[in-house]
CSV table of C-alpha atoms in Angstrom, one decimal:
chain,number,residue,atom,x,y,z
A,1,MET,CA,24.5,22.6,-0.6
A,2,ASP,CA,25.0,24.0,-3.6
A,3,ILE,CA,22.9,23.8,-6.8
A,4,TYR,CA,25.1,21.2,-8.3
A,5,GLU,CA,25.0,18.9,-4.9
A,6,VAL,CA,21.2,19.1,-5.3
A,7,VAL,CA,21.2,18.1,-8.8
A,8,PHE,CA,23.4,15.0,-8.0
A,9,VAL,CA,21.5,13.9,-5.4
A,10,ILE,CA,18.1,14.3,-7.5
A,11,GLY,CA,20.0,12.2,-10.3
A,12,ARG,CA,20.9,9.7,-7.9
A,13,ILE,CA,17.3,9.6,-6.6
A,14,LEU,CA,15.9,9.2,-10.2
A,15,TYR,CA,18.4,6.6,-11.6
A,16,GLY,CA,18.6,4.5,-8.4
A,17,GLY,CA,14.8,4.7,-8.1
A,18,TYR,CA,14.5,3.7,-11.5
A,19,PHE,CA,16.1,0.6,-10.9
A,20,MET,CA,14.4,-0.3,-7.7
A,21,MET,CA,11.1,0.1,-9.3
A,22,MET,CA,12.1,-2.3,-12.0
A,23,GLY,CA,13.6,-4.7,-9.6
A,24,TRP,CA,10.4,-4.6,-7.3
A,25,ASN,CA,8.3,-5.0,-10.7
A,26,HIS,CA,10.4,-8.4,-11.3
A,27,PHE,CA,9.0,-9.7,-7.9
A,28,LYS,CA,5.4,-8.5,-8.2
A,29,ASN,CA,4.9,-9.8,-11.9
A,30,THR,CA,7.5,-12.7,-11.7
A,31,GLU,CA,4.6,-14.9,-13.3
A,32,MET,CA,4.3,-12.5,-16.5
A,33,LEU,CA,8.1,-11.6,-17.0
A,34,ALA,CA,8.8,-15.3,-16.6
A,35,GLY,CA,6.4,-15.9,-19.7
A,36,TYR,CA,8.1,-13.4,-21.5
A,37,ALA,CA,11.4,-14.8,-20.7
A,38,GLN,CA,10.6,-18.2,-21.5
A,39,SER,CA,9.3,-16.9,-25.1
A,40,LYS,CA,13.0,-15.8,-25.6
A,41,GLY,CA,14.5,-19.1,-24.6
A,42,ILE,CA,15.4,-18.3,-21.3
A,43,ARG,CA,16.2,-21.5,-19.4
A,44,SER,CA,14.7,-21.5,-15.7
A,45,PRO,CA,12.6,-18.3,-16.5
A,46,LYS,CA,11.1,-17.8,-12.7
A,47,LEU,CA,14.7,-18.0,-11.5
A,48,ALA,CA,16.1,-15.7,-14.3
A,49,VAL,CA,13.4,-13.1,-13.5
A,50,ARG,CA,13.8,-13.3,-9.6
A,51,GLY,CA,17.7,-13.2,-10.0
A,52,SER,CA,17.6,-10.3,-12.3
A,53,GLY,CA,15.3,-8.5,-9.7
A,54,VAL,CA,18.1,-8.9,-7.2
A,55,LEU,CA,20.5,-7.2,-9.2
A,56,LEU,CA,18.2,-4.2,-10.1
A,57,LEU,CA,17.1,-3.8,-6.5
A,58,ALA,CA,20.6,-4.3,-5.2
A,59,GLY,CA,22.1,-1.8,-8.2
A,60,GLY,CA,19.6,0.9,-7.8
A,61,LEU,CA,19.9,0.9,-4.1
A,62,GLY,CA,23.3,1.3,-4.1
A,63,ILE,CA,23.2,4.2,-6.4
A,64,LEU,CA,20.4,5.9,-4.7
A,65,LEU,CA,22.1,5.4,-1.0
A,66,GLY,CA,25.6,6.2,-2.7
A,67,VAL,CA,26.9,3.2,-1.1
A,68,TYR,CA,29.1,0.3,-2.4
A,69,VAL,CA,28.9,1.9,-5.8
A,70,GLU,CA,31.1,0.0,-7.8
A,71,TRP,CA,29.2,-3.3,-6.6
A,72,ALA,CA,26.0,-1.3,-7.4
A,73,VAL,CA,27.5,-0.4,-10.9
A,74,LEU,CA,28.7,-3.9,-11.4
A,75,ALA,CA,25.1,-5.7,-10.3
A,76,LEU,CA,23.5,-3.3,-13.2
A,77,VAL,CA,26.0,-4.0,-15.8
A,78,LEU,CA,25.4,-7.9,-15.1
A,79,PHE,CA,21.9,-7.0,-15.9
A,80,LEU,CA,21.9,-4.7,-18.6
A,81,VAL,CA,24.5,-6.4,-20.9
A,82,PRO,CA,22.8,-10.0,-21.0
A,83,VAL,CA,19.3,-8.6,-20.9
A,84,SER,CA,19.8,-6.0,-23.7
A,85,PHE,CA,21.5,-8.9,-26.1
A,86,LYS,CA,19.1,-11.7,-25.3
A,87,MET,CA,15.8,-10.2,-24.4
A,88,HIS,CA,15.8,-7.2,-26.9
A,89,ALA,CA,17.8,-8.3,-29.9
A,90,PHE,CA,16.0,-6.3,-32.4
A,91,TRP,CA,18.3,-7.4,-35.3
A,92,SER,CA,16.6,-10.7,-35.1
A,93,VAL,CA,13.1,-9.8,-35.3
A,94,SER,CA,10.9,-9.8,-38.4
A,95,ASP,CA,7.9,-8.2,-37.0
A,96,PRO,CA,8.5,-4.5,-37.7
A,97,MET,CA,6.5,-3.4,-34.5
A,98,ALA,CA,8.0,-5.8,-32.2
A,99,LYS,CA,11.4,-5.1,-33.7
A,100,MET,CA,10.8,-1.3,-32.9
A,101,GLY,CA,9.9,-1.9,-29.3
A,102,ASP,CA,13.0,-4.2,-29.0
A,103,MET,CA,15.2,-1.5,-30.4
A,104,THR,CA,13.8,1.1,-28.2
A,105,HIS,CA,14.6,-1.3,-25.3
A,106,PHE,CA,18.1,-2.1,-26.5
A,107,LEU,CA,18.9,1.5,-26.9
A,108,LYS,CA,17.5,2.5,-23.6
A,109,ASN,CA,19.4,-0.1,-21.9
A,110,MET,CA,22.7,0.9,-23.7
A,111,ALA,CA,22.2,4.7,-22.6
A,112,LEU,CA,21.6,3.3,-19.0
A,113,LEU,CA,24.8,1.0,-19.1
A,114,GLY,CA,26.8,4.2,-20.3
A,115,ALA,CA,25.3,6.1,-17.2
A,116,ALA,CA,26.1,3.4,-15.0
A,117,LEU,CA,29.7,3.2,-16.4
A,118,MET,CA,30.2,7.0,-16.0
A,119,MET,CA,29.4,6.9,-12.4
A,120,LEU,CA,32.6,4.8,-11.8
A,121,MET,CA,34.5,8.1,-12.6
A,122,ILE,CA,32.9,9.9,-9.6
A,123,PRO,CA,34.9,9.9,-6.7
A,124,THR,CA,33.8,8.0,-3.6
A,125,PRO,CA,32.4,8.6,-0.8
A,126,TRP,CA,29.7,10.3,-2.7
A,127,LEU,CA,28.2,13.5,-1.2
A,128,TYR,CA,25.1,12.5,0.9
A,129,ALA,CA,26.0,8.9,1.1
A,130,ILE,CA,23.9,7.0,3.5
A,131,LEU,CA,26.5,5.1,5.6
């Protein structure tokens, strides 16, 4: 295993692990996150939180294991795009502190989205994919 392979596997662990932790958080803290979702006008907030948790877990696990990469990226895109524009619409927030927080989350999500899309250019099967 050369250094690039090691770095690639570490990157998959960090990137996929991040989404898996966020997905787990959606199930562990459903009530709290549903309250926030409801405050942003989301209908059926508990269902939305749990559904987005499934997308996060599926996307993160696929990246981490290096399997079904296209489906994993699709799950992450299906999470990141709507959540970014609905939950973190900083341009419509008047409170400066809330606006700054939403802008930070929006931009972070756009960076995560860009990284997910770039993964589609890495030939599959990935090195050390499980399966």
